[in-house]
Coordinates of C-alpha atoms and ligand atoms in Angstrom, one line a residue:
M718 CA 0.0 0.0 0.0
S719 CA 1.4 3.4 -1.0
V720 CA 1.5 6.2 1.5
Y721 CA 1.9 9.7 0.1
D722 CA 2.8 12.9 2.0
V723 CA -0.2 14.6 0.4
V724 CA -3.3 13.2 -1.3
I725 CA -5.3 15.6 -3.4
L726 CA -8.9 14.6 -4.2
G727 CA -10.2 16.0 -7.4
G728 CA -7.9 17.0 -10.4
G729 CA -9.7 20.1 -11.5
V730 CA -8.6 23.7 -11.5
A731 CA -7.6 23.8 -7.8
G732 CA -6.4 20.2 -7.8
C733 CA -3.9 20.9 -10.7
V734 CA -2.5 24.0 -9.0
L735 CA -2.0 22.1 -5.7
A736 CA -0.5 19.0 -7.4
A737 CA 2.0 21.1 -9.4
R738 CA 3.1 23.5 -6.7
L739 CA 3.4 20.9 -3.9
S740 CA 5.4 18.5 -6.1
E741 CA 7.9 21.3 -6.8
D742 CA 9.7 20.1 -3.7
P743 CA 11.2 16.8 -4.6
G744 CA 11.2 15.5 -1.1
R745 CA 7.4 15.6 -0.9
T746 CA 5.3 12.8 -2.5
V747 CA 2.0 13.9 -3.9
C748 CA -0.9 11.8 -5.3
L749 CA -3.7 13.5 -7.4
V750 CA -6.9 11.5 -7.6
E751 CA -9.3 12.4 -10.4
A752 CA -12.6 10.7 -11.2
G753 CA -12.5 11.4 -14.9
P754 CA -9.9 10.4 -17.6
D755 CA -6.4 11.8 -17.8
Y756 CA -5.8 12.3 -21.5
G757 CA -2.0 12.5 -20.9
P758 CA 0.9 14.8 -21.4
D759 CA 0.5 15.3 -25.2
V760 CA -1.9 18.3 -25.8
R761 CA -2.6 17.1 -29.3
A762 CA -3.8 13.8 -28.1
W763 CA -6.7 15.3 -26.1
P764 CA -10.2 15.1 -27.6
D765 CA -10.9 17.9 -30.1
A766 CA -14.1 18.9 -28.3
L767 CA -12.1 19.7 -25.1
R768 CA -9.4 21.6 -27.1
D769 CA -11.8 23.7 -29.2
A770 CA -12.3 27.0 -27.4
R771 CA -15.1 28.0 -29.8
A772 CA -17.8 25.7 -28.3
L773 CA -18.6 24.2 -24.9
P774 CA -18.0 20.4 -24.9
R775 CA -20.8 18.1 -24.1
D776 CA -18.7 15.0 -23.2
D777 CA -16.4 14.5 -20.2
V778 CA -19.1 15.7 -17.8
W779 CA -20.6 13.9 -14.8
E780 CA -24.2 13.9 -16.3
R781 CA -25.5 14.5 -19.8
H782 CA -28.8 16.1 -20.8
V783 CA -29.3 17.7 -17.4
P784 CA -30.3 21.3 -16.4
M785 CA -27.5 23.7 -16.7
H786 CA -26.8 24.0 -13.0
R787 CA -25.8 20.3 -12.9
V788 CA -23.2 20.6 -15.6
R789 CA -19.6 20.0 -14.3
A790 CA -16.5 18.4 -15.8
K791 CA -15.3 14.9 -15.1
V792 CA -11.8 15.0 -16.5
L793 CA -8.3 15.9 -15.4
G794 CA -8.2 19.7 -15.6
G795 CA -11.8 19.9 -14.3
S796 CA -14.1 22.5 -15.5
S797 CA -11.3 24.5 -17.1
C798 CA -11.5 21.8 -19.9
V799 CA -15.2 22.5 -20.6
N800 CA -15.6 26.2 -19.7
G801 CA -16.0 29.5 -21.5
C802 CA -12.3 30.4 -21.0
W803 CA -13.2 33.8 -19.5
H804 CA -11.3 35.4 -16.6
T805 CA -12.3 38.4 -14.7
W806 CA -11.5 39.6 -11.2
P807 CA -13.6 40.4 -8.1
S808 CA -14.4 44.0 -7.0
A809 CA -13.0 45.8 -4.0
A810 CA -16.4 45.2 -2.3
D811 CA -15.9 41.4 -2.8
H812 CA -12.5 41.5 -1.1
R813 CA -14.0 43.5 1.8
E814 CA -16.8 41.0 2.1
W815 CA -14.3 38.1 2.1
T816 CA -11.9 39.7 4.6
D817 CA -14.8 40.4 6.9
L818 CA -15.9 36.7 6.7
V819 CA -12.6 34.9 6.3
G820 CA -9.7 37.0 7.2
P821 CA -7.0 39.3 5.7
Q822 CA -5.5 36.6 3.5
W823 CA -8.3 37.2 0.9
S824 CA -7.8 41.0 0.7
A825 CA -7.0 42.3 -2.8
A826 CA -3.4 43.0 -1.7
A827 CA -2.8 39.6 -0.1
L828 CA -4.2 37.8 -3.2
E829 CA -2.4 40.0 -5.7
P830 CA 0.8 38.0 -6.1
F831 CA -1.2 34.8 -6.5
R832 CA -3.5 36.4 -9.1
Q833 CA -0.4 37.4 -11.1
R834 CA 1.1 33.9 -10.7
A835 CA -2.1 32.3 -11.9
I836 CA -2.3 34.6 -15.0
A837 CA 1.3 33.8 -15.9
Q838 CA 1.0 30.0 -15.4
M839 CA -2.3 29.8 -17.3
E840 CA -0.8 32.1 -20.1
L841 CA -4.0 34.2 -20.0
I842 CA -4.3 36.7 -22.8
P843 CA -6.9 39.2 -24.0
P844 CA -8.8 38.1 -27.2
P845 CA -7.2 39.2 -30.5
A846 CA -9.3 41.9 -32.2
T847 CA -10.2 39.4 -35.0
E848 CA -12.2 37.4 -32.5
L849 CA -14.7 40.2 -31.9
S850 CA -17.8 39.7 -34.1
A851 CA -19.7 42.5 -35.6
F852 CA -22.2 42.1 -32.8
A853 CA -19.5 42.3 -30.1
T854 CA -18.2 45.5 -31.7
A855 CA -21.7 46.9 -31.8
A856 CA -22.1 46.1 -28.1
V857 CA -18.9 48.0 -27.4
D858 CA -20.3 51.0 -29.3
A859 CA -23.6 50.7 -27.3
A860 CA -21.7 50.5 -24.0
R861 CA -19.8 53.7 -24.9
A862 CA -23.1 55.4 -25.9
L863 CA -24.6 54.4 -22.6
G864 CA -21.7 56.1 -20.8
F865 CA -19.7 53.0 -19.8
A866 CA -15.9 53.5 -19.8
E867 CA -13.4 50.8 -20.9
V868 CA -11.9 48.9 -18.0
D869 CA -9.4 46.1 -17.4
M870 CA -11.7 43.2 -16.5
A871 CA -9.0 41.0 -14.8
A872 CA -7.2 43.8 -12.8
T873 CA -7.3 44.4 -9.1
G874 CA -9.1 47.6 -8.1
S875 CA -11.2 47.9 -11.3
T876 CA -14.6 49.5 -11.6
P877 CA -17.9 49.0 -13.5
G878 CA -17.4 49.5 -17.2
Y879 CA -17.1 47.5 -20.4
G880 CA -14.2 45.4 -21.7
V881 CA -12.8 42.1 -22.7
P882 CA -11.9 39.3 -20.3
L883 CA -8.6 37.4 -20.3
L884 CA -8.8 34.0 -21.9
N885 CA -7.4 30.6 -21.3
A886 CA -7.5 30.0 -25.0
I887 CA -4.4 30.1 -27.3
D888 CA -5.0 30.0 -31.1
G889 CA -8.4 28.5 -30.6
V890 CA -7.2 25.9 -28.1
R891 CA -8.8 25.8 -24.7
W892 CA -5.7 25.9 -22.5
N893 CA -6.9 24.0 -19.5
A894 CA -5.3 23.8 -16.0
A895 CA -3.9 20.3 -16.7
F896 CA -2.0 21.7 -19.7
A897 CA -0.9 24.8 -17.8
Y898 CA 0.0 23.2 -14.5
L899 CA 0.8 19.6 -15.0
S900 CA 2.7 19.4 -18.4
A901 CA 6.0 20.0 -16.7
A902 CA 5.1 18.5 -13.3
R903 CA 4.0 15.1 -14.7
T904 CA 7.6 14.0 -15.2
R905 CA 8.4 14.4 -11.5
P906 CA 8.9 11.0 -9.8
N907 CA 7.3 12.4 -6.6
L908 CA 3.9 13.1 -8.4
T909 CA 1.4 10.3 -9.1
V910 CA -1.7 11.2 -11.1
L911 CA -4.5 8.6 -10.9
G912 CA -7.1 9.2 -13.6
D913 CA -10.5 7.3 -13.8
S914 CA -10.4 7.1 -10.0
P915 CA -13.7 8.3 -8.4
V916 CA -13.5 8.9 -4.7
R917 CA -16.2 7.1 -2.9
R918 CA -15.5 8.4 0.6
L919 CA -12.9 9.3 3.2
I920 CA -12.3 7.0 6.1
V921 CA -12.6 9.4 9.1
R922 CA -11.9 8.2 12.6
D923 CA -11.2 10.1 15.8
G924 CA -10.9 13.4 14.0
R925 CA -8.4 12.3 11.3
V926 CA -8.7 11.0 7.8
R927 CA -7.2 7.5 7.7
G928 CA -7.5 6.8 4.0
V929 CA -9.6 7.3 0.9
V930 CA -11.8 4.7 -0.6
V931 CA -11.5 5.0 -4.4
D932 CA -13.6 3.0 -6.9
G933 CA -11.7 0.3 -8.7
R934 CA -8.9 0.1 -6.1
A935 CA -8.7 -2.8 -3.7
E936 CA -6.8 -0.7 -1.0
P937 CA -7.5 2.8 0.3
V938 CA -5.2 5.6 -0.9
T939 CA -3.5 6.9 2.2
G940 CA -1.4 10.0 3.1
G941 CA -0.2 12.3 5.8
A942 CA -2.4 15.1 4.7
Y943 CA -5.5 15.3 2.4
V944 CA -6.7 18.2 0.3
L945 CA -10.2 18.0 -1.1
A946 CA -10.5 19.8 -4.5
A947 CA -13.5 18.1 -6.1
G948 CA -15.3 21.4 -6.8
A949 CA -18.3 23.2 -5.3
L950 CA -20.6 20.3 -6.2
G951 CA -18.2 17.4 -5.7
S952 CA -16.4 18.3 -2.4
P953 CA -19.5 18.5 -0.2
A954 CA -20.7 15.2 -1.7
I955 CA -17.5 13.5 -0.7
L956 CA -17.7 14.9 2.8
L957 CA -21.3 13.9 3.2
R958 CA -20.6 10.4 2.1
S959 CA -17.8 10.3 4.6
G960 CA -20.1 11.3 7.5
V961 CA -18.9 14.9 7.7
G962 CA -21.9 17.2 7.4
P963 CA -25.3 18.1 9.0
A964 CA -26.1 15.2 11.4
R965 CA -29.8 15.3 10.6
H966 CA -29.3 15.0 6.8
L967 CA -26.7 12.2 7.3
K968 CA -29.2 10.3 9.4
E969 CA -31.9 10.7 6.7
V970 CA -29.6 9.1 4.1
G971 CA -28.2 6.4 6.3
V972 CA -24.7 7.7 6.8
E973 CA -23.1 7.6 10.3
T974 CA -22.0 11.0 11.5
E975 CA -18.3 11.4 12.2
V976 CA -18.3 15.2 12.4
D977 CA -21.5 17.3 12.7
L978 CA -20.9 20.2 10.3
P979 CA -24.1 21.9 9.4
G980 CA -22.6 24.0 6.6
V981 CA -21.5 21.1 4.4
G982 CA -23.6 21.3 1.2
A983 CA -25.5 24.4 2.4
N984 CA -25.1 27.9 1.1
L985 CA -24.9 26.9 -2.6
S986 CA -24.7 30.1 -4.6
D987 CA -24.6 30.4 -8.4
Q988 CA -25.1 33.5 -10.5
P989 CA -28.5 33.4 -12.3
G990 CA -28.8 34.9 -15.8
V991 CA -31.7 35.7 -18.0
F992 CA -31.2 35.9 -21.8
M993 CA -33.1 38.4 -24.0
P994 CA -33.1 36.9 -27.5
L995 CA -32.8 39.3 -30.5
A996 CA -33.4 38.3 -34.1
P997 CA -30.3 38.7 -36.2
T998 CA -30.7 40.6 -39.5
P999 CA -29.6 38.8 -42.7
E1000 CA -26.5 41.1 -42.7
L1001 CA -25.5 39.9 -39.2
N1002 CA -26.1 36.2 -40.2
A1003 CA -23.9 36.8 -43.3
T1004 CA -21.0 38.4 -41.3
L1005 CA -21.2 35.7 -38.6
A1006 CA -21.1 33.0 -41.4
A1007 CA -18.0 34.6 -42.9
Q1008 CA -16.3 34.8 -39.6
Q1009 CA -17.2 31.2 -38.8
A1010 CA -15.7 30.1 -42.2
A1011 CA -12.5 31.9 -41.2
G1012 CA -12.4 29.9 -38.0
D1013 CA -12.7 33.1 -35.8
L1014 CA -16.3 33.0 -34.6
Y1015 CA -16.6 33.2 -30.8
V1016 CA -20.1 33.6 -29.3
S1017 CA -19.0 36.1 -26.7
R1018 CA -15.9 38.2 -26.3
V1019 CA -17.0 41.4 -24.5
L1020 CA -19.0 42.2 -21.4
A1021 CA -20.2 45.2 -19.3
R1022 CA -20.2 45.4 -15.6
A1023 CA -22.9 47.6 -14.0
A1024 CA -23.9 48.6 -10.5
T1025 CA -27.6 48.8 -9.5
A1026 CA -28.7 50.9 -6.6
G1027 CA -28.3 47.9 -4.4
A1028 CA -24.7 47.2 -5.3
P1029 CA -22.1 47.4 -2.5
A1030 CA -19.8 50.5 -2.5
G1031 CA -16.8 50.0 -4.8
G1032 CA -18.5 47.1 -6.5
W1033 CA -21.0 46.0 -9.2
D1034 CA -23.7 43.4 -9.2
L1035 CA -24.4 42.8 -12.9
H1036 CA -22.7 41.3 -15.9
I1037 CA -24.3 42.3 -19.2
L1038 CA -23.3 39.7 -21.8
P1039 CA -24.0 40.1 -25.5
V1040 CA -23.7 36.9 -27.5
A1041 CA -24.0 36.0 -31.2
G1042 CA -23.2 32.7 -32.9
P1043 CA -24.3 29.1 -32.9
P1044 CA -26.9 28.5 -30.2
L1045 CA -25.7 27.0 -26.9
F1046 CA -28.5 24.4 -27.1
G1047 CA -30.1 22.9 -30.2
K1048 CA -29.3 23.6 -33.8
L1049 CA -30.2 26.2 -36.5
P1050 CA -30.1 25.8 -40.2
P1051 CA -26.7 26.6 -41.8
G1052 CA -26.0 30.4 -42.1
Q1053 CA -28.4 31.2 -39.2
Y1054 CA -27.3 32.2 -35.8
E1055 CA -28.6 33.1 -32.3
A1056 CA -28.1 36.6 -30.9
G1057 CA -29.1 38.3 -27.7
I1058 CA -28.0 39.8 -24.4
S1059 CA -28.1 38.3 -21.0
A1060 CA -28.1 39.9 -17.6
Y1061 CA -26.3 37.9 -14.9
L1062 CA -26.8 38.6 -11.2
M1063 CA -23.3 38.6 -9.8
K1064 CA -24.1 38.9 -6.0
P1065 CA -27.1 36.7 -5.5
A1066 CA -28.8 36.7 -2.1
S1067 CA -30.5 33.3 -2.8
R1068 CA -28.9 30.2 -1.4
G1069 CA -29.5 26.6 -2.4
H1070 CA -27.9 23.3 -1.4
V1071 CA -26.0 20.1 -2.5
R1072 CA -27.3 17.0 -0.6
L1073 CA -27.3 13.3 -1.0
H1074 CA -30.3 11.1 -2.0
S1075 CA -28.4 8.2 -0.6
A1076 CA -24.9 7.1 0.4
D1077 CA -24.4 5.4 -3.0
P1078 CA -22.0 7.5 -5.1
A1079 CA -23.7 6.3 -8.3
D1080 CA -26.9 8.0 -7.1
P1081 CA -27.2 11.5 -8.7
L1082 CA -26.8 14.4 -6.2
D1083 CA -29.6 16.6 -5.0
I1084 CA -28.3 19.9 -6.4
D1085 CA -30.6 23.0 -6.1
P1086 CA -29.1 26.5 -6.6
A1087 CA -32.5 27.9 -5.7
V1088 CA -32.0 30.9 -8.0
L1089 CA -34.1 34.0 -7.6
S1090 CA -35.6 32.5 -4.4
D1091 CA -34.5 34.8 -1.6
P1092 CA -37.4 35.7 0.7
D1093 CA -37.0 39.4 0.4
G1094 CA -37.1 39.3 -3.5
L1095 CA -33.8 41.1 -3.7
D1096 CA -32.6 38.9 -6.5
L1097 CA -35.7 39.4 -8.6
A1098 CA -35.5 43.1 -8.2
T1099 CA -31.9 43.2 -9.3
M1100 CA -32.6 40.9 -12.2
R1101 CA -35.4 43.2 -13.3
A1102 CA -33.0 46.2 -13.1
G1103 CA -30.5 44.2 -15.2
L1104 CA -33.0 43.4 -17.8
R1105 CA -34.0 47.0 -18.1
L1106 CA -30.3 47.7 -18.9
V1107 CA -30.3 44.9 -21.4
E1108 CA -33.2 46.5 -23.2
R1109 CA -31.3 49.8 -23.3
F1110 CA -28.3 48.0 -24.9
A1111 CA -30.7 46.4 -27.4
D1112 CA -32.2 49.7 -28.3
Q1113 CA -28.9 51.5 -29.0
P1114 CA -28.5 52.2 -32.8
A1115 CA -25.2 50.3 -32.9
V1116 CA -27.0 47.1 -31.8
A1117 CA -30.3 47.7 -33.5
R1118 CA -28.4 47.9 -36.8
W1119 CA -27.8 44.2 -36.6
T1120 CA -30.8 42.8 -34.7
R1121 CA -34.4 43.5 -34.0
R1122 CA -36.4 43.0 -30.8
T1123 CA -38.5 39.8 -30.6
G1124 CA -41.0 38.4 -28.1
P1125 CA -42.2 40.2 -25.0
S1126 CA -40.2 42.8 -23.2
P1127 CA -38.6 41.2 -20.1
A1128 CA -40.4 43.8 -18.1
E1129 CA -43.7 42.0 -18.9
L1130 CA -42.5 38.6 -17.5
T1131 CA -43.9 37.5 -14.2
D1132 CA -41.7 36.4 -11.3
E1133 CA -42.4 32.8 -12.1
E1134 CA -41.5 33.3 -15.8
L1135 CA -38.2 34.9 -14.8
R1136 CA -37.4 32.0 -12.6
R1137 CA -38.3 29.6 -15.3
R1138 CA -36.1 31.4 -17.8
A1139 CA -33.1 31.8 -15.5
S1140 CA -30.0 29.8 -16.3
V1141 CA -26.8 30.0 -14.3
Y1142 CA -23.4 31.4 -15.1
W1143 CA -21.8 28.1 -14.0
H1144 CA -20.0 29.6 -11.1
P1145 CA -21.2 27.5 -8.1
V1146 CA -19.5 28.4 -4.7
G1147 CA -20.1 28.3 -1.0
T1148 CA -20.9 24.6 -0.2
C1149 CA -17.9 24.2 2.2
A1150 CA -17.7 27.9 3.1
A1151 CA -14.7 29.4 4.9
G1152 CA -15.5 31.4 8.0
P1153 CA -14.6 32.3 11.5
D1154 CA -14.7 29.8 14.4
A1155 CA -17.7 31.6 15.8
D1156 CA -19.8 30.8 12.7
P1157 CA -21.4 27.4 13.2
D1158 CA -22.0 27.2 9.4
A1159 CA -18.4 27.7 8.5
V1160 CA -16.9 24.4 7.2
V1161 CA -13.2 25.5 6.9
D1162 CA -11.0 28.3 8.2
G1163 CA -9.2 30.8 6.0
E1164 CA -6.5 28.3 5.2
G1165 CA -9.0 25.6 4.2
R1166 CA -8.7 23.4 7.3
V1167 CA -11.9 21.4 7.9
R1168 CA -13.3 22.0 11.3
G1169 CA -13.0 18.9 13.5
I1170 CA -10.6 17.0 11.2
A1171 CA -6.9 17.4 11.8
N1172 CA -5.4 16.5 8.5
L1173 CA -8.0 17.6 5.9
R1174 CA -8.3 20.8 4.0
V1175 CA -10.6 22.0 1.2
A1176 CA -9.0 24.1 -1.6
D1177 CA -11.6 24.6 -4.3
A1178 CA -14.6 26.9 -5.3
S1179 CA -16.6 25.4 -2.5
I1180 CA -14.7 27.4 0.2
L1181 CA -15.7 30.8 -1.2
P1182 CA -18.4 31.9 1.2
T1183 CA -20.0 34.3 -1.3
A1184 CA -19.8 34.6 -5.1
P1185 CA -17.5 37.3 -6.3
A1186 CA -18.8 39.8 -8.9
A1187 CA -16.6 37.9 -11.3
N1188 CA -16.2 34.7 -13.2
T1189 CA -14.8 32.2 -10.7
Q1190 CA -11.9 30.4 -12.3
L1191 CA -9.3 33.1 -11.7
P1192 CA -10.2 33.6 -8.1
V1193 CA -10.1 29.8 -7.6
L1194 CA -6.7 29.6 -9.2
A1195 CA -5.4 32.5 -7.1
I1196 CA -6.8 31.1 -3.8
A1197 CA -5.4 27.6 -4.6
E1198 CA -2.0 29.2 -5.4
Q1199 CA -2.1 31.0 -2.1
L1200 CA -3.1 27.8 -0.2
A1201 CA -0.3 25.8 -2.0
D1202 CA 2.2 28.5 -0.9
T1203 CA 1.0 28.1 2.7
L1204 CA 1.1 24.3 2.6
R1205 CA 4.6 24.2 1.1
R1206 CA 5.8 26.0 4.2
T1207 CA 3.8 24.1 6.7
L1208 CA 3.4 20.5 5.5
Ligands
FAD2045 C1 -19.7 24.8 -18.5 C2 -18.9 25.7 -17.6 C3 -18.5 26.9 -18.1 C4 -17.8 27.8 -17.3 N1 -17.2 28.9 -17.8 C5 -16.4 29.7 -17.0 C6 -15.7 30.8 -17.6 O1 -15.8 31.1 -18.8 N2 -14.9 31.5 -16.7 C7 -14.7 31.2 -15.4 O2 -14.0 31.9 -14.7 N3 -15.4 30.1 -14.9 C8 -16.1 29.3 -15.7 N4 -16.7 28.2 -15.1 C9 -16.4 27.9 -13.7 C10 -15.0 27.4 -13.5 O3 -14.6 26.4 -14.4 C11 -14.9 26.9 -12.0 O4 -15.1 28.0 -11.2 C12 -13.6 26.2 -11.7 O5 -13.4 25.1 -12.6 C13 -13.7 25.7 -10.3 O6 -12.6 24.9 -10.0 P1 -12.6 23.8 -8.9 O7 -11.2 23.2 -8.8 O8 -13.4 24.2 -7.7 O9 -13.6 22.6 -9.6 P2 -13.4 21.9 -11.0 O10 -12.5 22.6 -11.9 O11 -14.8 21.6 -11.4 O12 -12.7 20.5 -10.6 C14 -13.3 19.5 -9.8 C15 -12.7 18.2 -10.2 O13 -13.0 17.3 -9.2 C16 -13.3 16.0 -9.8 N5 -14.2 15.3 -8.8 C17 -15.4 15.6 -8.4 N6 -15.9 14.6 -7.6 C18 -14.9 13.7 -7.6 C19 -14.8 12.4 -6.9 N7 -15.8 11.9 -6.2 N8 -13.6 11.7 -7.1 C20 -12.6 12.2 -7.8 N9 -12.7 13.4 -8.5 C21 -13.8 14.1 -8.3 C22 -14.1 16.5 -11.0 O14 -14.1 15.4 -12.0 C23 -13.3 17.7 -11.5 O15 -12.2 17.3 -12.3 C24 -17.5 27.4 -15.9 C25 -17.9 26.1 -15.5 C26 -18.6 25.3 -16.3 C27 -19.1 23.9 -15.8

């Protein structure tokens, strides 16, 4: 039986960072355990669908043909292999919120070196001008006409405004965290990567993890320290199956409680979005077709950030996202495209959950982001403000030149219709939230230590107690870089 110094559970964005950084010290043995396949060190050998940054892959996910909020990657590299490749950074208000809840290590200044380190390692770049469609350019003109200033979307200390994100896409190839972090690290003799190895549960006894039960392996995988990095939907599920979570829920599903932690799987937060479709003119269809033929058509490349009256000082609470190209779902006849503008609520008040239906890992999880459900109706009100802004974008001459309004005004939609239409931005967080000792719902402290278990940390999106007003991959990368830095000094 192998015993590693560190066992990392989940080979996604955070898992790749941790595995690469912790194995930089040759004296430390590291094992990275990933449920999905490892397509290996040769970037060209990876499936085309995962490499193609122009579309979102449908394979290498945990479940197919499910509502959007259940979509998550099952492959080494995690959701960076299937995602939209966008990188933006939180607002000053987000950092204030996090330092209040978690501690000074998540201030803008403390995270800055790790933001920069992640950008360099992922080789993040702004999109080349050729990737902006006529519709994206029109949206930029509309943003200017509406008084938005151009801003750096991935910088610290930025403001509301319009701009382009940084991308983990190089020459059309989605540059995932496995490429960026593991390509060099894989050759190290002290790093073991186990693909196709779903973690069933941790063996927890007397406040310590004693090993990990992995499907397909006769013996538990064991180590001195364990880091959970199975994502905001995967990490709480592993903890719950291991008897770490709310005692009442564990009893309901027949799992013996090892540590009663009410916050595990609670507090699920994802950013809801509502799409306002616009009918492309024949001219827009023609220019999109030409760009697609040239291999340069990307559905979205620009965004605007806006602050409603309820936004925190120094922050923003909306992303306005214009899109034009092949539809996300379904198919259109050749030469025809989908266009429209979405409002995404970046600081939702609503909270959902991840729970088990049973202790069987093959049983699909109970995942409910409960979007637009907060009892005070704050999220519905902010969404309505966002959709009013979407309409103002759509009515700008620059945008109206390429599209026409179709269907009812979003203002006419009932609350129920808004909820039915709401999708998510695919940025789930909060299910193993970091927080102070005094908070009974906090699952980990500011360095990812799980309360009540001496040798276990969580390092992924699940530990963010609140969603940042940003896409989550860059914050997750930076926080994992910071945690790796701490662990290298303390393990
Ligand atoms: C479709 C989609 C589009 C997105 N677009 C963007 C975007 O454009 N920009 C952005 O910033 N963010 C985007 N995101 C979100 C971003 O990818 C995540 O915030 C980020 O990947 C979170 O990293 P993580 O390490 O927490 O989890 P993940 O990267 O999801 O990694 C979790 C890993 O753990 C593994 N795992 C789970 N359970 C087990 C188990 N039982 N045993 C072993 N392994 C397990 C999974 O297979 C996965 O590889 C998108 C997400 C999705 C799904």
